[in-house]
Coordinates of C-alpha atoms in Angstrom, one line a residue:
Chain A
M25 CA 0.0 0.0 0.0
I26 CA 2.9 2.3 0.6
K27 CA 4.2 2.2 -2.9
P28 CA 1.2 3.7 -4.7
I29 CA 0.9 6.5 -2.1
L30 CA 4.6 7.3 -2.5
A31 CA 4.2 7.2 -6.3
A32 CA 1.2 9.6 -6.1
T33 CA 3.1 11.9 -3.7
L34 CA 6.1 11.9 -6.0
A35 CA 3.9 12.5 -9.0
T36 CA 2.2 15.4 -7.3
A37 CA 5.5 16.8 -6.1
L38 CA 6.9 16.7 -9.7
L39 CA 3.7 18.0 -11.2
L40 CA 2.9 20.9 -8.9
P41 CA 6.1 22.9 -9.7
G42 CA 5.3 22.3 -13.3
L43 CA 1.8 23.8 -12.8
A44 CA 3.2 26.6 -10.7
T45 CA 5.7 27.6 -13.4
A46 CA 3.3 27.4 -16.3
V47 CA 2.9 31.2 -15.9
E48 CA 6.3 32.6 -16.8
K49 CA 7.3 35.9 -15.3
Y50 CA 9.6 38.1 -17.2
V51 CA 11.4 41.4 -16.5
I52 CA 11.8 43.6 -19.5
D53 CA 15.5 43.9 -20.2
T54 CA 16.1 47.6 -19.9
E55 CA 19.4 47.0 -18.2
G56 CA 20.9 45.4 -21.3
A57 CA 18.8 47.8 -23.4
H58 CA 17.0 45.1 -25.3
A59 CA 13.8 47.0 -25.1
F60 CA 12.6 50.2 -26.7
V61 CA 9.7 52.6 -26.4
Q62 CA 9.8 54.4 -29.7
F63 CA 7.5 56.9 -31.2
R64 CA 7.1 58.6 -34.6
V65 CA 5.0 61.6 -35.7
K66 CA 4.7 63.2 -39.1
H67 CA 6.6 66.5 -39.5
L68 CA 4.3 68.8 -41.4
G69 CA 3.1 65.8 -43.3
Y70 CA 6.3 65.6 -45.2
S71 CA 8.4 63.2 -43.2
W72 CA 8.6 61.1 -40.1
L73 CA 10.2 62.3 -36.9
Y74 CA 11.4 59.5 -34.6
G75 CA 12.0 59.6 -30.9
R76 CA 12.1 57.4 -27.9
F77 CA 11.9 57.2 -24.2
N78 CA 15.2 56.2 -22.7
E79 CA 14.1 55.3 -19.2
F80 CA 11.3 52.8 -18.5
S81 CA 10.8 49.5 -16.7
G82 CA 8.3 46.8 -16.9
T83 CA 7.3 43.2 -16.4
F84 CA 5.1 40.7 -18.2
T85 CA 3.8 37.2 -17.7
Y86 CA 3.3 34.7 -20.4
D87 CA 1.5 31.4 -20.2
E88 CA 2.0 29.1 -23.2
D89 CA -1.0 26.9 -22.1
D90 CA -3.2 29.9 -21.6
P91 CA -1.8 32.9 -23.5
S92 CA -4.9 35.0 -22.8
S93 CA -3.9 35.2 -19.2
S94 CA -0.7 37.0 -20.1
R95 CA -0.2 40.5 -18.5
V96 CA 2.1 43.3 -19.1
E97 CA 2.9 46.5 -17.2
V98 CA 5.3 49.3 -18.3
L99 CA 6.3 52.4 -16.4
I100 CA 7.9 55.2 -18.4
N101 CA 10.0 58.2 -17.2
T102 CA 8.5 60.9 -19.4
A103 CA 11.5 63.2 -18.9
S104 CA 13.6 60.7 -20.7
I105 CA 12.2 61.6 -24.1
D106 CA 14.9 61.8 -26.7
S107 CA 14.3 63.0 -30.2
N108 CA 18.0 63.6 -30.9
H109 CA 17.6 67.4 -30.4
A110 CA 18.1 68.9 -26.9
E111 CA 16.1 72.0 -27.6
R112 CA 13.2 70.1 -29.0
D113 CA 13.3 67.6 -26.1
K114 CA 13.2 70.6 -23.7
H115 CA 10.1 71.8 -25.5
L116 CA 8.5 68.3 -25.5
R117 CA 9.1 68.2 -21.7
N118 CA 7.4 71.5 -21.0
E119 CA 3.7 72.3 -20.5
D120 CA 3.0 72.4 -24.3
F121 CA 3.5 68.6 -24.5
L122 CA 4.4 66.1 -21.7
D123 CA 4.5 68.5 -18.8
V124 CA 7.0 66.2 -17.1
K125 CA 7.2 68.3 -13.9
T126 CA 3.5 67.6 -13.2
Y127 CA 3.4 64.2 -14.8
P128 CA 6.8 62.5 -14.5
E129 CA 5.4 59.1 -15.3
A130 CA 3.5 57.4 -18.0
R131 CA 2.1 53.9 -17.5
F132 CA 0.7 51.1 -19.5
K133 CA -1.2 48.3 -17.9
S134 CA -2.7 45.5 -19.9
T135 CA -6.3 44.4 -19.5
S136 CA -6.5 41.6 -22.1
Y137 CA -4.3 39.7 -24.5
K138 CA -5.6 37.6 -27.4
E139 CA -3.5 35.7 -29.8
T140 CA -5.1 36.1 -33.2
G141 CA -2.8 34.1 -35.5
I142 CA 0.7 32.8 -36.0
N143 CA 2.8 35.1 -33.9
K144 CA 0.1 37.7 -33.9
A145 CA -1.9 39.0 -31.0
V146 CA -4.0 42.0 -29.8
L147 CA -3.2 43.6 -26.5
T148 CA -5.5 46.0 -24.9
G149 CA -4.8 48.0 -21.8
D150 CA -4.9 51.4 -20.1
L151 CA -2.4 54.0 -21.1
T152 CA -1.9 56.8 -18.6
L153 CA -0.2 59.8 -20.1
R154 CA -0.2 63.4 -18.7
G155 CA -2.5 62.1 -16.0
I156 CA -5.2 60.9 -18.4
T157 CA -6.0 57.2 -18.6
R158 CA -7.4 55.8 -21.8
P159 CA -7.8 52.4 -23.2
I160 CA -5.6 51.6 -26.1
T161 CA -5.3 48.6 -28.4
I162 CA -1.8 47.4 -29.4
Q163 CA -1.2 45.1 -32.4
V164 CA 1.4 42.6 -31.2
Q165 CA 3.9 40.5 -33.0
K166 CA 5.5 37.7 -31.2
I167 CA 9.1 37.8 -32.2
G168 CA 10.6 34.8 -30.5
N169 CA 11.6 33.0 -27.3
G170 CA 14.1 30.6 -26.1
P171 CA 17.3 30.2 -24.1
D172 CA 20.0 32.8 -24.3
P173 CA 23.7 32.0 -24.6
W174 CA 24.3 33.0 -20.9
G175 CA 22.0 30.6 -19.1
G176 CA 18.8 32.6 -19.1
Y177 CA 15.6 32.4 -21.0
R178 CA 14.1 35.2 -23.0
R179 CA 10.9 36.2 -24.8
G180 CA 10.3 39.1 -27.0
F181 CA 7.4 41.0 -28.6
E182 CA 6.8 44.1 -30.6
G183 CA 3.6 46.1 -30.4
T184 CA 2.4 49.1 -32.3
T185 CA -0.5 51.5 -31.7
T186 CA -1.5 55.0 -32.7
I187 CA -2.7 57.6 -30.2
A188 CA -4.2 61.0 -30.7
L189 CA -2.3 63.6 -28.8
R190 CA -5.5 65.5 -28.0
D191 CA -6.9 62.4 -26.2
F192 CA -4.1 62.9 -23.7
G193 CA -4.5 66.6 -23.3
I194 CA -1.8 67.7 -25.7
D195 CA -3.3 70.5 -27.8
F196 CA -0.1 72.2 -29.2
N197 CA -0.8 72.6 -32.9
L198 CA 1.8 70.8 -34.9
G199 CA -0.4 70.8 -38.0
P200 CA -3.1 68.5 -39.3
A201 CA -0.7 65.7 -40.2
A202 CA 0.8 65.6 -36.7
R203 CA -2.3 65.0 -34.5
D204 CA -1.5 61.3 -34.1
V205 CA 1.6 59.6 -32.8
E206 CA 2.6 56.1 -33.6
L207 CA 4.0 54.2 -30.7
T208 CA 6.2 51.1 -30.9
L209 CA 6.9 49.0 -27.9
S210 CA 9.7 46.6 -28.6
V211 CA 10.5 44.5 -25.6
E212 CA 12.6 41.5 -24.6
G213 CA 11.9 39.9 -21.3
I214 CA 14.2 37.8 -19.2
R215 CA 12.4 35.0 -17.4
Q216 CA 12.7 35.1 -13.7
Chain B
M20 CA 36.7 112.0 -26.9
L21 CA 36.8 108.3 -27.3
R22 CA 38.4 107.5 -24.0
N23 CA 37.2 108.1 -20.5
T24 CA 38.7 110.7 -18.3
E25 CA 38.7 111.1 -14.5
S26 CA 35.4 113.1 -14.8
S27 CA 33.7 111.9 -17.9
Y28 CA 32.8 108.9 -20.0
G29 CA 34.3 108.6 -23.5
L30 CA 32.3 107.9 -26.6
I31 CA 33.3 104.2 -26.7
A32 CA 32.1 103.6 -23.1
I33 CA 28.9 105.5 -23.7
T34 CA 28.2 103.7 -27.0
L35 CA 28.8 100.3 -25.5
H36 CA 26.6 101.1 -22.5
W37 CA 23.6 102.2 -24.6
L38 CA 24.1 99.5 -27.2
M39 CA 24.0 96.9 -24.5
A40 CA 21.0 98.5 -22.8
I41 CA 19.0 98.2 -26.1
A42 CA 20.3 94.7 -26.7
V43 CA 19.4 93.5 -23.2
V44 CA 15.9 94.8 -23.2
G45 CA 15.4 93.7 -26.9
L46 CA 16.7 90.1 -26.2
F47 CA 14.6 89.8 -23.1
A48 CA 11.4 90.8 -25.0
L49 CA 12.4 88.6 -28.0
G50 CA 13.0 85.7 -25.7
L51 CA 9.6 85.9 -23.9
W52 CA 7.9 86.4 -27.2
M53 CA 9.5 83.6 -29.2
V54 CA 8.7 80.9 -26.8
E55 CA 5.0 81.6 -27.1
L56 CA 5.0 81.5 -30.9
S57 CA 2.8 78.9 -32.6
Y58 CA 4.4 76.2 -34.7
Y59 CA 3.1 77.7 -37.9
D60 CA 4.3 81.3 -37.2
P61 CA 6.7 82.6 -39.7
W62 CA 9.0 83.6 -36.8
Y63 CA 8.9 80.2 -35.1
Q64 CA 12.3 79.3 -36.5
R65 CA 13.7 82.7 -37.2
A66 CA 13.2 84.4 -33.8
P67 CA 15.3 81.9 -31.9
K68 CA 18.1 82.2 -34.5
V69 CA 18.1 86.0 -34.1
H70 CA 18.0 85.6 -30.3
K71 CA 20.9 83.2 -30.2
G72 CA 23.0 85.2 -32.7
A73 CA 22.4 88.5 -31.0
G74 CA 23.1 86.9 -27.6
I75 CA 26.5 85.8 -28.8
L76 CA 27.2 89.2 -30.1
L77 CA 26.1 90.7 -26.8
L78 CA 28.5 88.4 -25.0
L79 CA 31.4 89.5 -27.2
T80 CA 30.3 93.1 -26.6
L81 CA 30.3 92.5 -22.8
V82 CA 33.8 91.2 -23.0
L83 CA 34.9 94.1 -25.1
R84 CA 33.3 96.5 -22.6
L85 CA 35.0 95.0 -19.6
V86 CA 38.4 95.1 -21.4
W87 CA 37.8 98.7 -22.4
R88 CA 36.8 99.5 -18.8
L89 CA 40.0 98.0 -17.5
G90 CA 42.1 100.0 -19.9
N91 CA 40.5 103.3 -19.2
P92 CA 40.4 105.7 -16.3
R93 CA 37.2 105.4 -14.3
P94 CA 35.2 108.6 -13.9
R95 CA 35.1 109.5 -10.2
P96 CA 31.8 109.4 -8.4
L97 CA 30.2 112.8 -8.2
P98 CA 31.1 114.6 -4.9
S99 CA 27.4 115.1 -4.0
H100 CA 26.9 111.3 -3.9
S101 CA 26.8 109.7 -0.4
R102 CA 29.1 106.8 0.4
L103 CA 26.1 104.5 0.5
A104 CA 24.9 105.6 -3.0
V105 CA 28.4 105.1 -4.4
R106 CA 28.7 101.6 -2.8
T107 CA 25.2 100.6 -3.9
A108 CA 25.9 101.7 -7.5
S109 CA 29.2 99.8 -7.6
L110 CA 27.6 96.7 -6.3
T111 CA 24.7 97.0 -8.8
H112 CA 27.1 97.5 -11.7
A113 CA 29.2 94.5 -10.7
L114 CA 26.1 92.3 -10.2
L115 CA 24.8 93.4 -13.6
Y116 CA 28.0 92.3 -15.3
V117 CA 27.9 88.9 -13.4
L118 CA 24.3 88.4 -14.2
L119 CA 24.7 89.2 -17.9
F120 CA 27.5 86.6 -18.1
A121 CA 25.4 84.1 -16.3
V122 CA 22.4 84.7 -18.6
M123 CA 24.4 84.4 -21.8
L124 CA 26.4 81.4 -20.6
S125 CA 23.2 79.5 -19.6
G126 CA 21.6 80.4 -22.9
Y127 CA 24.7 79.0 -24.7
L128 CA 24.4 75.8 -22.7
I129 CA 20.7 75.3 -23.7
S130 CA 21.5 75.5 -27.4
T131 CA 24.7 73.5 -27.3
A132 CA 23.4 70.8 -24.9
D133 CA 23.6 68.1 -27.5
G134 CA 26.7 69.2 -29.2
R135 CA 25.1 71.5 -31.8
S136 CA 26.9 74.8 -32.4
I137 CA 25.4 78.2 -32.5
D138 CA 25.2 80.0 -35.8
V139 CA 25.7 83.8 -35.5
F140 CA 23.8 85.2 -38.5
G141 CA 25.8 83.0 -40.9
L142 CA 29.0 84.9 -40.0
F143 CA 30.6 82.2 -37.7
Q144 CA 29.7 79.3 -35.5
V145 CA 30.2 79.0 -31.8
P146 CA 31.0 75.4 -31.0
A147 CA 29.6 73.4 -28.1
T148 CA 31.9 72.7 -25.2
L149 CA 30.0 71.4 -22.2
T150 CA 27.5 68.9 -23.4
G151 CA 25.4 66.1 -22.0
L152 CA 25.2 67.3 -18.4
P153 CA 22.1 65.7 -16.7
N154 CA 19.0 67.5 -18.0
Q155 CA 21.3 70.2 -19.4
A156 CA 18.9 72.0 -21.7
D157 CA 16.2 72.1 -19.1
V158 CA 18.3 73.2 -16.1
A159 CA 20.2 75.8 -18.2
G160 CA 16.8 77.0 -19.5
D161 CA 15.4 77.5 -15.9
I162 CA 18.6 79.4 -15.0
H163 CA 18.5 81.4 -18.2
L164 CA 15.0 82.7 -17.5
A165 CA 15.5 83.3 -13.8
F166 CA 18.7 85.2 -14.3
A167 CA 17.2 87.1 -17.3
I168 CA 14.3 88.3 -15.1
T169 CA 16.8 89.3 -12.3
T170 CA 18.9 91.2 -14.8
L171 CA 15.9 93.1 -16.1
V172 CA 14.7 93.9 -12.5
L173 CA 18.2 95.1 -11.5
S174 CA 18.5 97.1 -14.8
G175 CA 15.2 98.7 -14.0
A176 CA 16.5 99.7 -10.5
H177 CA 19.7 101.0 -12.2
A178 CA 17.6 103.1 -14.6
L179 CA 15.3 104.4 -11.9
A180 CA 18.3 105.4 -9.8
A181 CA 19.7 107.3 -12.8
L182 CA 16.4 109.1 -13.3
K183 CA 16.3 109.9 -9.6
H184 CA 19.7 111.5 -9.8
H185 CA 18.6 113.5 -12.9
W186 CA 15.2 114.7 -11.8
I187 CA 15.3 114.7 -8.0
D188 CA 18.9 115.3 -7.1
R189 CA 19.4 117.2 -10.3
D190 CA 23.0 116.1 -10.7
R191 CA 25.1 115.1 -13.7
T192 CA 24.9 111.3 -13.2
L193 CA 22.7 110.6 -16.2
L194 CA 24.1 113.4 -18.3
R195 CA 27.6 111.9 -18.0
M196 CA 26.4 108.7 -19.5
L197 CA 24.7 110.7 -22.3
G198 CA 28.1 112.4 -23.1
R199 CA 26.7 115.8 -22.0
G200 CA 28.1 115.9 -18.4

């Protein structure tokens, strides 16, 4: 009688950690800078202006058995905006745009994640920018996952979305072609 | 007379004084105006260029003025002036020189924060030196505005004092700087 109980206990012991780790937790690799919060906006309608936020942090979970339970949260230091022009960045930080003294942080917190095809998914969540929280939808591409050469395990995604500046209280008139900003979130997470 | 004497200012000193007075007030007004321009204003790009170019020329003028001041006799204070008045005036003048330097230096540090140079009306370029300090453009910008306001307030006090000497004390203080003392 002892043998089956032992076997069952062993099986449970082996199985439980497996169940517990089905949800993988990842920290976005900002330390190694394998993650980017990029934006682009049309300049006068004639060209694209690119910029990024240099300082942010975030985590996400991913469950291969139940991808829809995956979650992501990213916190952005708005003062770290960088469009490769110090004077422009100074303007972007002031009250006309991000007003970073009043709103030093922007945040994205997911509310749902749905895989829609091979390596494709739709992520929805709340973006808080300039103190205004609005739901946004991000088109996600699963880039890849697997072991890294240094003993860790990594998983990466890239998502894009478009936001209207006015929705987040930014009214400075940059012209009719520059009312929307495209955001690209390109992240690689290291499994914890 | 171009040079100063023990009792009067020469033409060079007078010209430099009034030229800088106009430039300081003009640059202050231009600075406040240009940051409020809308993106599609024809002056949106031009005004800051003029502000920067004129600022660099003002800085050069300030250096020239101090060099000229060192190489010239200093007109003595009028005998009717109290010791307190003389001291206050000297302190104000020194502070104005220091503030002007600080304003122009901080302005230079805004525009050159990322290594870009300042173009002076297409005549020459002033290269960047100090770059990439933490939040350089923003911190320099705050200092630039605060010191510019201080400079204007102190210049106003300086001007009021001159008018007080002219109309109330009825002495030659203002006339001397107009070359008629």
